[in-house]
Coordinates of C-alpha atoms in Angstrom, one line a residue:
X117 CA -3.7 5.7 -152.2
X118 CA -1.6 8.4 -150.7
X119 CA -0.7 11.8 -152.1
X120 CA 3.0 11.2 -152.6
X121 CA 4.5 11.5 -156.0
X122 CA 5.0 7.8 -156.5
X123 CA 1.4 7.1 -155.4
X124 CA 0.0 9.4 -158.1
X125 CA 2.3 8.2 -160.9
X126 CA 0.4 6.6 -163.7
X127 CA 1.9 3.7 -165.7
X128 CA 2.6 4.3 -169.3
X129 CA 0.2 2.6 -171.7
X130 CA 1.8 -0.4 -173.2
X131 CA 0.8 0.6 -176.8
X132 CA -0.7 4.1 -177.0
X133 CA 1.7 7.1 -177.1
X134 CA 1.6 10.3 -175.1
X135 CA 1.6 13.8 -176.5
X136 CA -1.7 13.9 -178.3
X137 CA -4.1 16.7 -177.5
X138 CA -7.4 15.1 -176.3
X139 CA -10.7 16.9 -176.4
X140 CA -13.4 15.5 -174.1
X141 CA -16.8 17.0 -175.2
X142 CA -19.9 16.5 -173.1
X143 CA -23.2 17.2 -174.7
X144 CA -25.6 17.9 -171.9
X145 CA -29.0 16.1 -172.1
X146 CA -28.2 14.3 -175.4
X147 CA -29.5 10.7 -175.3
X148 CA -30.2 8.2 -177.9
X149 CA -33.9 7.2 -178.6
X150 CA -36.1 6.2 -181.5
X151 CA -36.4 8.7 -184.2
X152 CA -39.7 10.6 -184.2
X153 CA -41.1 14.1 -184.2
X154 CA -40.6 14.4 -180.5
X155 CA -36.9 13.5 -180.7
X156 CA -35.4 17.0 -181.0
X157 CA -32.0 15.6 -181.7
X158 CA -33.3 13.5 -184.6
X159 CA -35.3 16.3 -186.1
X160 CA -32.5 18.8 -185.7
X161 CA -29.9 19.4 -188.4
X162 CA -26.9 17.7 -186.7
X163 CA -24.5 16.6 -189.5
X164 CA -21.5 16.3 -187.2
X165 CA -23.0 14.0 -184.6
X166 CA -24.7 12.1 -187.4
X167 CA -21.4 11.5 -189.1
X168 CA -19.8 10.2 -185.9
X169 CA -22.6 7.7 -185.6
X170 CA -22.7 6.6 -189.2
X171 CA -19.1 7.0 -190.3
X172 CA -17.2 4.5 -188.1
X173 CA -19.3 2.0 -186.2
X174 CA -16.3 0.6 -184.4
X175 CA -15.7 4.1 -182.9
X176 CA -19.3 4.9 -181.8
X177 CA -21.4 3.1 -179.2
X178 CA -24.0 3.7 -176.5
X179 CA -23.3 3.8 -172.7
X180 CA -25.5 3.9 -169.6
X181 CA -26.0 7.2 -167.9
X182 CA -28.7 6.4 -165.3
X183 CA -29.5 4.2 -162.4
X184 CA -26.8 1.9 -161.0
X185 CA -24.3 3.1 -163.6
X186 CA -24.1 6.5 -161.9
X187 CA -24.6 5.3 -158.3
X188 CA -28.4 5.9 -158.1
X189 CA -30.7 3.6 -156.1
X190 CA -32.6 1.9 -158.9
X191 CA -32.7 1.5 -162.6
X192 CA -35.8 3.7 -162.7
X193 CA -33.7 6.7 -161.5
X194 CA -33.0 9.1 -164.3
X195 CA -29.4 10.3 -164.5
X196 CA -28.5 14.0 -164.0
X197 CA -25.7 16.3 -164.8
X198 CA -24.2 16.1 -161.3
X199 CA -23.9 12.3 -160.9
X200 CA -23.0 12.1 -164.6
X201 CA -20.0 14.4 -164.3
X202 CA -19.0 12.7 -161.0
X203 CA -18.9 9.4 -162.8
X204 CA -17.1 10.8 -165.9
X205 CA -14.5 12.4 -163.8
X206 CA -14.0 9.8 -161.0
X207 CA -13.8 6.7 -163.2
X208 CA -15.7 4.8 -160.5
X209 CA -19.3 4.5 -159.3
X210 CA -20.1 6.1 -156.0
X211 CA -23.3 5.9 -154.0
X212 CA -25.0 9.2 -154.7
X213 CA -27.1 11.6 -152.8
X214 CA -30.5 9.9 -153.0
X215 CA -29.0 6.5 -152.2
X216 CA -27.0 7.9 -149.3
X217 CA -30.1 9.5 -147.8
X218 CA -32.1 6.3 -148.4
X219 CA -29.6 4.3 -146.4
X220 CA -29.4 6.9 -143.6
X221 CA -33.2 7.1 -143.2
X222 CA -33.6 3.3 -143.4
X223 CA -31.0 2.7 -140.7
X224 CA -31.9 5.6 -138.5
X225 CA -28.4 6.9 -138.6
X226 CA -29.6 10.2 -139.9
X227 CA -30.9 11.0 -136.4
X228 CA -27.6 9.9 -134.7
X229 CA -25.3 12.3 -136.6
X230 CA -23.9 15.6 -135.5
X231 CA -26.1 17.5 -138.0
X232 CA -29.4 16.3 -136.7
X233 CA -28.2 16.7 -133.1
X234 CA -27.4 20.3 -133.9
X235 CA -30.8 21.1 -135.3
X236 CA -32.5 19.2 -132.5
X237 CA -31.1 21.6 -130.0
X238 CA -33.9 24.0 -131.2
X239 CA -36.8 21.6 -130.9
X240 CA -37.8 22.5 -127.4
X241 CA -38.5 26.2 -127.9
X242 CA -38.1 26.8 -131.7
X243 CA -39.5 25.7 -135.0
X244 CA -38.0 23.2 -137.4
X245 CA -38.2 24.6 -141.0
X246 CA -37.8 22.2 -143.9
X247 CA -37.0 23.9 -147.3
X248 CA -36.7 22.1 -150.6
X249 CA -38.2 20.7 -153.8
X250 CA -41.6 18.9 -153.3
X251 CA -41.3 16.3 -156.0
X252 CA -40.8 12.6 -156.6
X253 CA -38.5 13.3 -159.6
X254 CA -35.5 11.9 -157.7
X255 CA -33.1 14.5 -159.2
X256 CA -32.9 17.1 -156.5
X257 CA -35.1 15.5 -153.8
X258 CA -37.8 12.8 -153.2
X259 CA -41.1 13.2 -151.6
X260 CA -40.9 9.9 -149.7
X261 CA -37.7 11.1 -148.1
X262 CA -39.4 14.3 -146.9
X263 CA -42.2 12.2 -145.5
X264 CA -39.8 10.0 -143.6
X265 CA -37.9 13.0 -142.3
X266 CA -41.1 14.7 -141.1
X267 CA -42.1 11.5 -139.2
X268 CA -38.6 11.0 -137.8
X269 CA -38.2 14.6 -136.7
X270 CA -41.5 14.5 -134.8
X271 CA -40.5 11.2 -133.2
X272 CA -37.3 12.8 -132.1
X273 CA -38.9 15.8 -130.4
X274 CA -39.8 18.4 -133.0
X275 CA -43.0 20.1 -131.7
X276 CA -43.4 22.8 -134.3
X277 CA -42.6 22.1 -138.0
X278 CA -43.0 24.4 -141.0
X279 CA -42.4 23.3 -144.6
X280 CA -41.3 25.7 -147.4
X281 CA -42.2 23.8 -150.5
X282 CA -40.8 24.5 -154.0
X283 CA -42.8 23.2 -156.9
X284 CA -41.1 21.2 -159.7
X285 CA -42.6 20.7 -163.2
X286 CA -39.1 20.2 -164.6
X287 CA -38.0 16.7 -163.5
X288 CA -41.7 15.7 -163.3
X289 CA -44.8 16.7 -165.2
X290 CA -46.0 20.2 -165.0
X291 CA -49.1 20.3 -162.8
X292 CA -48.0 17.4 -160.6
X293 CA -47.4 19.9 -157.8
X294 CA -51.0 19.9 -156.8
X295 CA -50.9 16.1 -156.0
X296 CA -47.6 16.4 -154.2
X297 CA -48.9 19.2 -152.0
X298 CA -52.1 17.2 -151.2
X299 CA -49.9 14.3 -150.1
X300 CA -47.8 16.6 -147.9
X301 CA -50.9 18.2 -146.4
X302 CA -52.3 14.7 -145.5
X303 CA -49.0 13.9 -143.7
X304 CA -49.0 17.2 -141.8
X305 CA -52.6 16.6 -140.8
X306 CA -51.6 13.3 -139.2
X307 CA -48.8 14.9 -137.3
X308 CA -51.2 17.6 -136.0
X309 CA -53.4 14.7 -134.8
X310 CA -50.4 13.6 -132.8
X311 CA -50.0 17.0 -131.2
X312 CA -47.3 18.4 -133.5
X313 CA -47.9 21.9 -134.9
X314 CA -47.0 21.1 -138.5
X315 CA -48.0 23.3 -141.5
X316 CA -46.9 24.5 -144.9
X317 CA -45.5 28.0 -144.5
X318 CA -44.6 29.1 -148.0
X319 CA -44.0 28.0 -151.6
X320 CA -43.1 29.0 -155.1
X321 CA -41.7 27.6 -158.4
X322 CA -38.2 26.2 -158.3
X323 CA -36.8 28.3 -161.2
X324 CA -38.3 31.5 -159.8
X325 CA -37.9 30.9 -156.1
X326 CA -34.8 29.7 -154.2
X327 CA -33.3 27.2 -156.6
X328 CA -30.9 29.2 -158.7
X329 CA -27.3 28.0 -159.1
X330 CA -23.8 29.2 -159.8
X331 CA -24.7 32.7 -158.7
X332 CA -26.6 33.3 -161.9
X333 CA -29.5 35.3 -160.5
X334 CA -29.6 36.3 -156.8
X335 CA -33.1 37.7 -157.2
X336 CA -34.3 34.1 -157.2
X337 CA -32.8 33.5 -153.8
X338 CA -34.1 36.8 -152.5
X339 CA -37.7 35.9 -153.5
X340 CA -37.3 32.7 -151.5
X341 CA -35.7 34.5 -148.5
X342 CA -38.5 37.1 -148.4
X343 CA -41.1 34.3 -148.2
X344 CA -39.3 31.8 -146.0
X345 CA -37.5 34.0 -143.6
X346 CA -39.4 37.3 -143.6
X347 CA -42.8 35.8 -144.3
X348 CA -43.5 38.2 -147.1
X349 CA -44.7 37.4 -150.6
X350 CA -46.9 39.0 -153.3
X351 CA -49.5 36.3 -152.8
X352 CA -51.1 35.1 -149.5
X353 CA -53.3 32.1 -149.0
X354 CA -54.7 30.1 -146.1
X355 CA -54.4 26.8 -147.9
X356 CA -51.3 25.7 -149.9
X357 CA -53.2 23.4 -152.3
X358 CA -55.5 26.3 -153.1
X359 CA -52.4 28.5 -153.5
X360 CA -51.0 26.3 -156.2
X361 CA -54.3 25.9 -158.0
X362 CA -54.9 29.6 -158.1
X363 CA -51.4 30.6 -159.1
X364 CA -51.4 28.1 -161.9
X365 CA -54.4 29.9 -163.4
X366 CA -52.3 33.0 -164.0
X367 CA -51.3 33.6 -167.6
X368 CA -48.3 31.5 -168.7
X369 CA -48.0 30.1 -165.2
X370 CA -46.4 26.7 -164.6
X371 CA -44.9 24.7 -161.7
X372 CA -41.3 25.7 -162.5
X373 CA -42.0 29.5 -162.4
X374 CA -44.9 29.6 -159.9
X375 CA -45.0 32.9 -158.1
X376 CA -43.9 33.0 -154.4
X377 CA -46.6 32.7 -151.8
X378 CA -47.0 32.5 -148.0
X379 CA -49.6 30.8 -145.9
X380 CA -51.3 33.2 -143.4
X381 CA -53.6 32.8 -140.4
X382 CA -57.1 34.4 -140.0
X383 CA -55.4 37.7 -139.2
X384 CA -53.4 37.7 -142.4
X385 CA -50.2 37.0 -140.5
X386 CA -47.6 34.5 -141.9
X387 CA -47.7 31.2 -140.1
X388 CA -44.1 30.3 -140.5
X389 CA -41.3 33.0 -140.9
X390 CA -37.9 31.8 -139.8
X391 CA -37.1 33.4 -136.4
X392 CA -34.3 33.5 -133.9
X393 CA -33.9 30.1 -132.2
X394 CA -35.3 28.1 -135.1
X395 CA -33.8 25.2 -136.9
X396 CA -33.6 25.0 -140.7
X397 CA -32.9 22.0 -142.9
X398 CA -32.7 22.2 -146.7
X399 CA -33.8 18.7 -147.7
X400 CA -32.6 18.6 -151.3
X401 CA -29.8 16.0 -151.7
X402 CA -28.4 17.5 -154.9
X403 CA -26.0 20.2 -154.3
X404 CA -26.0 22.8 -157.1
X405 CA -29.3 24.5 -156.5
X406 CA -28.9 24.7 -152.7
X407 CA -25.5 26.3 -152.5
X408 CA -26.7 29.9 -152.9
X409 CA -29.4 29.6 -150.3
X410 CA -26.9 27.9 -148.0
X411 CA -24.6 31.0 -148.3
X412 CA -27.5 33.3 -147.5
X413 CA -28.4 31.3 -144.4
X414 CA -24.8 30.7 -143.2
X415 CA -22.5 33.6 -144.2
X416 CA -22.3 36.5 -141.7
X417 CA -20.8 38.8 -144.3
X418 CA -23.3 37.9 -147.0
X419 CA -23.7 40.9 -149.4
X420 CA -25.6 39.6 -152.5
X421 CA -28.9 41.2 -151.4
X422 CA -30.3 42.9 -148.4
X423 CA -31.5 40.1 -146.1
X424 CA -33.3 42.7 -143.9
X425 CA -33.4 40.4 -141.0
X426 CA -30.9 37.6 -140.3
X427 CA -32.2 35.1 -137.7
X428 CA -29.9 33.3 -135.4
X429 CA -30.7 29.7 -136.4
X430 CA -29.2 26.2 -136.4
X431 CA -28.9 25.3 -140.1
X432 CA -28.0 22.0 -141.7
X433 CA -28.2 20.7 -145.2
X434 CA -29.4 17.2 -146.1
X435 CA -25.8 16.8 -147.3
X436 CA -22.8 19.1 -147.4
X437 CA -23.3 20.9 -150.8
X438 CA -19.7 22.1 -151.3
X439 CA -16.9 20.2 -149.7
X440 CA -14.3 22.8 -150.5
X441 CA -16.3 25.6 -149.1
X442 CA -17.5 23.4 -146.2
X443 CA -21.0 24.6 -147.0
X444 CA -23.1 24.1 -145.0
X445 CA -20.9 23.4 -142.0
X446 CA -23.6 21.1 -140.6
X447 CA -25.4 18.3 -142.6
X448 CA -27.5 15.3 -141.9
X449 CA -25.9 12.8 -144.3
X450 CA -22.3 12.6 -145.2
X451 CA -21.6 13.1 -149.0
X452 CA -19.8 10.5 -151.1
X453 CA -16.1 10.7 -150.5
X454 CA -14.8 10.9 -154.1
X455 CA -11.1 10.8 -154.2
X456 CA -8.4 10.2 -156.8
X457 CA -10.3 11.7 -159.8
X458 CA -9.0 11.5 -163.3
X459 CA -8.5 15.2 -163.3
X460 CA -6.2 15.1 -160.3
X461 CA -4.3 12.1 -161.6
X462 CA -3.7 13.7 -165.0
X463 CA -2.6 17.0 -163.6
X464 CA -0.2 15.2 -161.2
X465 CA 1.3 13.5 -164.2
X466 CA 1.9 16.8 -166.0
X467 CA -1.2 16.8 -168.2
X468 CA -2.0 20.5 -168.9
X469 CA -5.8 20.9 -168.7
X470 CA -8.4 23.4 -170.0
X471 CA -12.0 23.2 -168.8
X472 CA -14.8 25.4 -170.2
X473 CA -18.6 25.8 -170.1
X474 CA -21.1 28.6 -169.5
X475 CA -22.3 29.5 -166.0
X476 CA -25.2 27.0 -165.8
X477 CA -22.8 24.0 -166.4
X478 CA -19.4 25.4 -165.5
X479 CA -19.5 23.6 -162.2
X480 CA -20.0 20.3 -163.9
X481 CA -16.7 20.3 -165.8
X482 CA -14.9 21.6 -162.7
X483 CA -16.5 21.0 -159.3
X484 CA -18.5 17.8 -160.1
X485 CA -15.8 16.4 -162.5
X486 CA -13.2 16.8 -159.7
X487 CA -15.2 14.9 -157.1
X488 CA -17.3 17.7 -155.6
X489 CA -14.1 19.8 -155.1
X490 CA -13.8 23.5 -155.9
X491 CA -10.6 25.1 -157.3
X492 CA -7.6 24.0 -159.1
X493 CA -5.3 21.0 -158.4
X494 CA -2.4 23.0 -159.9
X495 CA -2.9 26.5 -161.1
X496 CA 0.2 26.3 -163.3
X497 CA -1.2 23.4 -165.3
X498 CA -4.9 24.2 -165.3
X499 CA -7.2 26.9 -166.7
X500 CA -10.9 26.9 -166.1
X501 CA -13.0 29.3 -168.2
X502 CA -16.6 30.3 -167.4
X503 CA -18.7 32.0 -170.1
X504 CA -21.5 34.0 -168.4
X505 CA -25.0 32.5 -169.2
X506 CA -27.9 34.6 -170.2
X507 CA -29.9 35.7 -167.2
X508 CA -33.4 36.9 -166.7
X509 CA -34.9 34.8 -169.5
X510 CA -35.9 31.2 -170.0
X511 CA -33.4 29.4 -172.2
X512 CA -35.9 28.7 -175.0
X513 CA -35.9 32.5 -175.7
X514 CA -32.2 32.2 -176.8
X515 CA -31.7 28.5 -177.5
X516 CA -28.2 29.1 -178.9
X517 CA -27.1 29.9 -175.4
X518 CA -23.3 30.2 -175.3
X519 CA -22.5 27.1 -177.3
X520 CA -20.5 28.9 -180.0
X521 CA -18.6 31.0 -177.4
X522 CA -17.7 27.8 -175.5
X523 CA -16.5 26.2 -178.8
X524 CA -14.5 29.3 -179.8
X525 CA -12.7 29.5 -176.5
X526 CA -12.0 25.7 -176.6
X527 CA -10.8 26.0 -180.2
X528 CA -8.4 28.7 -179.3
X529 CA -7.2 26.7 -176.3
X530 CA -6.5 23.7 -178.6
X531 CA -4.7 25.8 -181.2
X532 CA -2.6 27.6 -178.6
X533 CA -0.7 24.4 -177.9
X534 CA -0.8 25.1 -174.2
X535 CA -3.0 22.2 -173.2
X536 CA -2.9 18.4 -173.4
X537 CA -6.6 18.0 -172.5
X538 CA -9.6 20.2 -173.1
X539 CA -12.9 19.3 -171.6
X540 CA -16.2 21.1 -172.2
X541 CA -19.8 20.9 -171.5
X542 CA -22.3 22.2 -174.2
X543 CA -25.5 22.6 -172.2
X544 CA -28.1 23.4 -174.9
X545 CA -29.9 20.1 -175.2
X546 CA -30.5 19.9 -171.5
X547 CA -31.3 23.5 -170.5
X548 CA -33.5 24.2 -173.5
X549 CA -35.0 20.7 -173.3
X550 CA -36.1 21.5 -169.7
X551 CA -38.4 24.3 -171.0
X552 CA -40.5 21.8 -173.0
X553 CA -40.3 24.0 -176.1
X554 CA -39.6 21.4 -178.8
X555 CA -39.0 23.9 -181.6
X556 CA -36.4 25.8 -179.5
X557 CA -34.8 22.5 -178.4
X558 CA -34.4 21.5 -182.1
X559 CA -32.6 24.8 -182.6
X560 CA -30.5 24.2 -179.5
X561 CA -29.4 20.8 -180.8
X562 CA -28.4 22.3 -184.1
X563 CA -26.2 24.9 -182.5
X564 CA -24.7 22.3 -180.1
X565 CA -23.7 20.3 -183.2
X566 CA -22.0 23.4 -184.7
X567 CA -20.1 23.8 -181.5
X568 CA -18.8 20.2 -181.7
X569 CA -17.8 20.9 -185.4
X570 CA -15.7 23.8 -184.4
X571 CA -13.9 21.9 -181.7
X572 CA -13.3 18.8 -183.9
X573 CA -11.9 21.0 -186.7
X574 CA -9.3 22.4 -184.2
X575 CA -8.5 18.8 -183.1
X576 CA -8.0 18.0 -186.8
X577 CA -5.5 20.8 -187.2
X578 CA -3.3 19.8 -184.3
X579 CA -3.4 16.0 -185.0
X580 CA -5.3 15.3 -181.8
X581 CA -8.0 12.9 -180.5
X582 CA -11.6 13.6 -179.6
X583 CA -14.0 11.9 -177.2
X584 CA -17.6 13.1 -177.7
X585 CA -20.2 11.9 -175.2
X586 CA -23.1 13.1 -173.0
X587 CA -24.1 13.0 -169.3
X588 CA -27.7 11.9 -169.5
X589 CA -30.7 12.0 -171.8
X590 CA -33.3 14.8 -172.3
X591 CA -33.7 16.3 -175.7
X592 CA -34.1 12.9 -177.5
X593 CA -37.7 12.4 -176.1
X594 CA -39.8 15.3 -175.2
X595 CA -43.2 13.7 -174.5
X596 CA -44.5 11.6 -171.7
X597 CA -45.4 8.1 -172.9
X598 CA -48.0 5.6 -171.8
X599 CA -47.4 2.0 -171.2
X600 CA -47.5 1.2 -174.9
X601 CA -44.8 3.8 -175.6
X602 CA -47.2 6.1 -177.3
X603 CA -47.4 9.9 -176.5
X604 CA -49.6 10.3 -173.4
X605 CA -52.5 12.7 -173.6
X606 CA -54.0 15.0 -170.9
X607 CA -57.7 15.2 -170.1
X608 CA -58.2 17.7 -173.0
X609 CA -56.6 15.3 -175.5
X610 CA -53.3 17.3 -175.7
X611 CA -49.9 15.7 -175.8
X612 CA -48.2 15.9 -172.4
X613 CA -44.8 17.5 -172.9
X614 CA -41.9 16.0 -171.0
X615 CA -39.4 18.4 -169.5
X616 CA -37.4 16.0 -167.4
X617 CA -34.3 13.9 -168.0
X618 CA -34.7 10.3 -169.4
X619 CA -33.3 6.9 -168.7
X620 CA -32.0 6.5 -172.3
X621 CA -28.4 5.6 -173.0
X622 CA -26.0 8.3 -174.3
X623 CA -23.6 8.1 -177.2
X624 CA -19.8 8.1 -177.1
X625 CA -17.6 8.5 -180.1
X626 CA -13.8 8.6 -180.5
X627 CA -11.7 9.7 -183.4
X628 CA -9.3 12.3 -184.8
X629 CA -6.0 12.1 -186.7
X630 CA -4.1 11.3 -183.5
X631 CA -6.1 8.2 -182.8
X632 CA -4.2 5.1 -183.7
X633 CA -6.0 3.1 -186.4
X634 CA -5.8 0.0 -184.2
X635 CA -8.1 1.5 -181.5
X636 CA -11.7 0.6 -181.4
X637 CA -14.5 0.1 -178.8
X638 CA -14.5 -3.2 -177.0
X639 CA -17.4 -5.5 -177.6
X640 CA -17.2 -7.3 -174.3
X641 CA -18.6 -4.4 -172.2
X642 CA -22.2 -4.1 -173.3
X643 CA -23.3 -2.5 -170.0
X644 CA -20.5 0.1 -170.0
X645 CA -21.4 3.4 -168.5
X646 CA -20.2 6.9 -167.8
X647 CA -17.7 5.7 -165.2
X648 CA -15.9 3.8 -168.0
X649 CA -15.1 7.0 -169.9
X650 CA -12.3 8.2 -167.5
X651 CA -10.1 5.1 -168.1
X652 CA -10.8 5.5 -171.8
X653 CA -9.4 9.0 -172.2
X654 CA -6.6 8.3 -169.8
X655 CA -5.5 5.5 -172.2
X656 CA -5.8 8.0 -175.1
X657 CA -3.4 10.3 -173.1
X658 CA -0.9 7.4 -173.1
X659 CA -1.5 6.2 -169.6
X660 CA -3.0 3.1 -167.9
X661 CA -5.9 3.9 -165.6
X662 CA -5.6 3.0 -161.9
X663 CA -6.5 -0.6 -161.3
X664 CA -9.7 0.2 -159.3
X665 CA -11.2 2.4 -162.1
X666 CA -14.0 1.0 -164.2
X667 CA -12.5 -0.7 -167.2
X668 CA -11.6 1.2 -170.4
X669 CA -14.1 1.1 -173.3
X670 CA -11.3 0.7 -175.9
X671 CA -9.2 -2.1 -177.1
X672 CA -6.0 -2.2 -179.3
X673 CA -6.2 -4.6 -182.2
X674 CA -3.1 -6.4 -183.4
X675 CA -1.9 -5.5 -186.9
X676 CA -3.1 -8.9 -188.3
X677 CA -6.6 -8.5 -186.8
X678 CA -6.7 -4.9 -187.9
X679 CA -6.4 -5.9 -191.5
X680 CA -9.0 -8.6 -191.2
X681 CA -11.4 -6.1 -189.4
X682 CA -11.2 -3.4 -192.1
X683 CA -11.2 -5.7 -195.1
X684 CA -14.1 -7.7 -193.7

C-alpha cells in the first residue's frame, strides 16, 4: 500500500462510532497460569485485574503471546517484549530475529550478503571478534546460531577468532553459563585443530557488562568496552570456564551480574583486545540491548564515556538494530520489514495519540510498536513521554518502579481531552520478575494493578474505552518445573527460581462506559494472539482494520441476540 492519503484512509466501522478515548494498557510480563505460591500475580493483591477477569466473562479472554503467534520459529520459543509489541502494533505476524537468522544460516545466504562481505575483508590480516549473549534462551541470541556462525566464518576464511561472551541467567537458569561456556570451548578447540586460532577473549554478566538499553546506564557499556576493546578488566584468567566458576563464588554473584573478566596468556597479556584492522560482529538478534554498544563501536563523535582507544574496524550487527538510525550501518541478516503499523494508520486518520512508559520499556510503546521505527509519524498529533527509570540498582530493590508516575501522566493525558488514544506499558511484572525475587515481584504486581486502576478511573470520567492486555508471561510462574509440572529442585534440594519469560497465554480485557453493550469477544478465534489486538482497538476507534491485518477479537451482537445473551 502506498503512502498517499487515499491509501492510508481507513473505512468507517459499520456499527461502532468514532470519538471515544481508547486506552491501551500493556502489563509487561503478566501471563495467566495456575494459582499457586509461585504465581506472583495470583498471590498479589490485584483487585482491578481480578475484577476484569471475574466481572464480565464475555469481555475477558486469553490470547497467545509466544511462538508462532509472534513470529518465532517454534511453539517452544518464549515471547518477549520486542516481538510482542511488534505484533501488538503491526496487527500482523512477521518472521522475527531468531527465525530470520535461522533461515539465513540454513540457506547460507548470511555469507552472501554485503554485511558478511564487509567483515570478511579483515579476515586475511585481522581478527574476527564475536560479541553477544552466550545462551540458548532464544530471547536475545541462541547458542546454536553462534556455533553455526563460528563454523561458517572459519569455512569462509576467518583465521583468527575471538569470542566476547556475556553470561545470561535471566532468560535461562542462573548457573547455566558454565555449561554454555564448556560447549563453546569444545567448539573452539575443534576449530584450533583445523588451524584456526579461536579463543574466548573476555566475558561478564549481561546486566553488568555491555547489555544495557535505552541509555539507562552507560557504565555498563564502558565495562564491556574496557574488556572487549582495551583488554582490561578487574579479573584475569587463563581459562573462561574457570573464570565463570570462580566469579560465581563471589558473594551475591550470579550469571546476570557476573563481573567482567579477560582471558590472558602466560605473560598476563590479554589474548583478544579489538585492534585496528579487526572485524566485529555483535551476534544478538534482538535489538534493544545491542544499540548502545553499536553506537560506541560506530559513532565517530561518541561522547558518553572516554573510549580511550577507538580501533578502526569493520563492524556489523547480526541484524540492523535501529532502522531509523540506520544502526549499525552493516548487518548480516536483514530485519523484518514491518510497514503500515496501526500507529501510523491511526495518526494518518487524525487519531491523536499519547504513548508513555518508563525508560526500560519506553521503546516498546514507541519504537517496537511502530515497526522498529524511531520518532513520530506526526508531531502535531502525537506525544511520547518517557519517565526516567531507576538506575544503579536492581529492580527488586524498588519494585514499585515508575508504575504510578506512568499512570499519573496517562491519567492527565486522558483528562486533558487532547488525545483519542493513550497507550502505555507498565513494566513491573517483567522487570522485577527477572530478578527472581518472588516477594518483590508480588509487590510489583500490586503496584501495577494500582496503575491500571488510576487509568481506568480516568477512562470512566471521560466516557472512554479500555483495552488491558500483556506482551508475554513472566511473573505468573517463578519456578522452574520438572516434567510433572512440579517445582524443580537443585542438587541441594532447593527450589530453582525461574527468572525468564514463559510460554503462558496473556489476558486481554475490554470495557469502559464508551464500549457499546453489544460488543463482546468472539468465540470463533480460540487461537487468537497479540497480532489480533490491533484490529480490535482500531474497531473501538470506529474504524475497520486493513484487510490483511489479523482479524479482530470482537464481534457486535444484534439487539435480539444481546437480550438473549444477557438474560441467559
